[in-house]
JSON list of C-alpha atoms in Angstrom, two decimals:
[
{"chain": "B", "resi": 1, "resn": "MET", "atom": "CA", "xyz": [-3.22, 18.20, 33.53]},
{"chain": "B", "resi": 2, "resn": "GLN", "atom": "CA", "xyz": [-4.87, 14.95, 34.18]},
{"chain": "B", "resi": 3, "resn": "ASP", "atom": "CA", "xyz": [-7.43, 15.55, 31.72]},
{"chain": "B", "resi": 4, "resn": "LYS", "atom": "CA", "xyz": [-4.72, 16.04, 28.99]},
{"chain": "B", "resi": 5, "resn": "GLN", "atom": "CA", "xyz": [-2.21, 13.60, 29.61]},
{"chain": "B", "resi": 6, "resn": "GLN", "atom": "CA", "xyz": [-4.84, 10.59, 29.20]},
{"chain": "B", "resi": 7, "resn": "ALA", "atom": "CA", "xyz": [-5.98, 12.37, 26.06]},
{"chain": "B", "resi": 8, "resn": "ALA", "atom": "CA", "xyz": [-2.32, 12.06, 24.99]},
{"chain": "B", "resi": 9, "resn": "PHE", "atom": "CA", "xyz": [-1.59, 8.57, 25.71]},
{"chain": "B", "resi": 10, "resn": "SER", "atom": "CA", "xyz": [-4.68, 7.07, 23.70]},
{"chain": "B", "resi": 11, "resn": "ARG", "atom": "CA", "xyz": [-4.03, 9.17, 20.83]},
{"chain": "B", "resi": 12, "resn": "ARG", "atom": "CA", "xyz": [-0.58, 7.51, 21.96]},
{"chain": "B", "resi": 13, "resn": "ASN", "atom": "CA", "xyz": [-1.29, 4.81, 21.67]},
{"chain": "B", "resi": 14, "resn": "PHE", "atom": "CA", "xyz": [-4.81, 4.45, 18.74]},
{"chain": "B", "resi": 15, "resn": "LEU", "atom": "CA", "xyz": [-0.98, 5.04, 16.90]},
{"chain": "B", "resi": 16, "resn": "ARG", "atom": "CA", "xyz": [0.73, 3.17, 18.07]},
{"chain": "B", "resi": 17, "resn": "ALA", "atom": "CA", "xyz": [-2.37, 0.23, 17.50]},
{"chain": "B", "resi": 18, "resn": "PHE", "atom": "CA", "xyz": [-2.65, 1.34, 13.89]},
{"chain": "B", "resi": 19, "resn": "GLY", "atom": "CA", "xyz": [0.74, 1.77, 12.58]},
{"chain": "B", "resi": 20, "resn": "GLY", "atom": "CA", "xyz": [1.65, -2.03, 13.98]},
{"chain": "B", "resi": 21, "resn": "ALA", "atom": "CA", "xyz": [-1.79, -3.21, 11.76]},
{"chain": "B", "resi": 22, "resn": "SER", "atom": "CA", "xyz": [0.06, -1.90, 8.53]},
{"chain": "B", "resi": 23, "resn": "THR", "atom": "CA", "xyz": [2.87, -3.46, 9.21]},
{"chain": "B", "resi": 24, "resn": "THR", "atom": "CA", "xyz": [1.53, -6.71, 10.14]},
{"chain": "B", "resi": 25, "resn": "ALA", "atom": "CA", "xyz": [-0.96, -6.46, 6.96]},
{"chain": "B", "resi": 26, "resn": "VAL", "atom": "CA", "xyz": [1.33, -5.12, 4.36]},
{"chain": "B", "resi": 27, "resn": "ALA", "atom": "CA", "xyz": [3.68, -8.18, 5.92]},
{"chain": "B", "resi": 28, "resn": "ALA", "atom": "CA", "xyz": [0.82, -11.35, 5.68]},
{"chain": "B", "resi": 29, "resn": "VAL", "atom": "CA", "xyz": [0.75, -9.32, 1.87]},
{"chain": "B", "resi": 30, "resn": "ALA", "atom": "CA", "xyz": [4.03, -9.55, 0.87]},
{"chain": "B", "resi": 31, "resn": "LEU", "atom": "CA", "xyz": [4.60, -13.09, 2.46]},
{"chain": "B", "resi": 32, "resn": "ASN", "atom": "CA", "xyz": [1.99, -15.18, 0.47]},
{"chain": "B", "resi": 33, "resn": "PRO", "atom": "CA", "xyz": [2.75, -14.05, -2.83]},
{"chain": "B", "resi": 34, "resn": "THR", "atom": "CA", "xyz": [-0.67, -15.60, -5.77]},
{"chain": "B", "resi": 35, "resn": "GLU", "atom": "CA", "xyz": [0.78, -16.55, -8.84]},
{"chain": "B", "resi": 36, "resn": "ALA", "atom": "CA", "xyz": [1.05, -13.66, -11.82]},
{"chain": "B", "resi": 37, "resn": "LEU", "atom": "CA", "xyz": [-1.60, -14.87, -14.61]},
{"chain": "B", "resi": 38, "resn": "ALA", "atom": "CA", "xyz": [-0.68, -14.76, -18.43]},
{"chain": "B", "resi": 39, "resn": "TYR", "atom": "CA", "xyz": [-2.08, -12.32, -20.73]},
{"chain": "B", "resi": 40, "resn": "ASP", "atom": "CA", "xyz": [-4.32, -14.00, -23.51]},
{"chain": "B", "resi": 41, "resn": "PRO", "atom": "CA", "xyz": [-4.31, -11.41, -26.38]},
{"chain": "B", "resi": 42, "resn": "GLY", "atom": "CA", "xyz": [-6.92, -12.53, -28.57]},
{"chain": "B", "resi": 43, "resn": "LYS", "atom": "CA", "xyz": [-7.46, -13.07, -31.87]},
{"chain": "B", "resi": 44, "resn": "GLU", "atom": "CA", "xyz": [-7.48, -9.95, -32.22]},
{"chain": "B", "resi": 45, "resn": "GLU", "atom": "CA", "xyz": [-3.96, -8.40, -30.89]},
{"chain": "B", "resi": 46, "resn": "ASP", "atom": "CA", "xyz": [-2.61, -11.31, -33.44]},
{"chain": "B", "resi": 47, "resn": "ARG", "atom": "CA", "xyz": [-2.69, -10.00, -37.02]},
{"chain": "B", "resi": 48, "resn": "ALA", "atom": "CA", "xyz": [-0.37, -7.65, -37.85]},
{"chain": "B", "resi": 49, "resn": "ARG", "atom": "CA", "xyz": [-0.99, -4.06, -38.00]},
{"chain": "B", "resi": 50, "resn": "TYR", "atom": "CA", "xyz": [2.20, -2.25, -39.20]},
{"chain": "B", "resi": 51, "resn": "GLN", "atom": "CA", "xyz": [1.03, -1.27, -43.40]},
{"chain": "B", "resi": 52, "resn": "GLU", "atom": "CA", "xyz": [3.94, 1.03, -44.73]},
{"chain": "B", "resi": 53, "resn": "THR", "atom": "CA", "xyz": [2.03, 3.26, -46.96]},
{"chain": "B", "resi": 54, "resn": "ASP", "atom": "CA", "xyz": [3.83, 6.12, -48.54]},
{"chain": "B", "resi": 55, "resn": "HIS", "atom": "CA", "xyz": [2.44, 8.72, -45.72]},
{"chain": "B", "resi": 56, "resn": "ILE", "atom": "CA", "xyz": [5.05, 6.37, -43.80]},
{"chain": "B", "resi": 57, "resn": "LYS", "atom": "CA", "xyz": [7.57, 5.92, -46.36]},
{"chain": "B", "resi": 58, "resn": "ALA", "atom": "CA", "xyz": [7.26, 10.09, -46.55]},
{"chain": "B", "resi": 59, "resn": "TYR", "atom": "CA", "xyz": [7.64, 10.59, -42.66]},
{"chain": "B", "resi": 60, "resn": "TYR", "atom": "CA", "xyz": [10.94, 7.92, -42.16]},
{"chain": "B", "resi": 61, "resn": "SER", "atom": "CA", "xyz": [12.35, 10.38, -45.78]},
{"chain": "B", "resi": 62, "resn": "VAL", "atom": "CA", "xyz": [12.08, 13.79, -44.23]},
{"chain": "B", "resi": 63, "resn": "ASN", "atom": "CA", "xyz": [13.63, 12.33, -40.80]},
{"chain": "B", "resi": 64, "resn": "ARG", "atom": "CA", "xyz": [16.35, 11.20, -42.56]},
{"chain": "B", "resi": 65, "resn": "TYR", "atom": "CA", "xyz": [15.61, 7.19, -41.58]},
{"chain": "B", "resi": 66, "resn": "PRO", "atom": "CA", "xyz": [17.31, 4.04, -43.32]},
{"chain": "B", "resi": 67, "resn": "LYS", "atom": "CA", "xyz": [15.54, 3.16, -46.02]},
{"chain": "B", "resi": 68, "resn": "HIS", "atom": "CA", "xyz": [13.01, 0.32, -45.12]},
{"chain": "B", "resi": 69, "resn": "LYS", "atom": "CA", "xyz": [12.13, -2.95, -47.91]}
]
């Protein structure tokens, strides 16, 4: 009986320590924010990609979108 109680207590102590350590780690990360870095898309993503071709115009007319340009 003594061994079972000691095993139960040691498991409980482990779980308490693990729970406390994880809570402390989360709090440390939350209290020490870092600056966000801006995303630079580069020259390739700056150019316009949308082109209103014939099949796009057909899609708009089939789905009854208002006329564009």
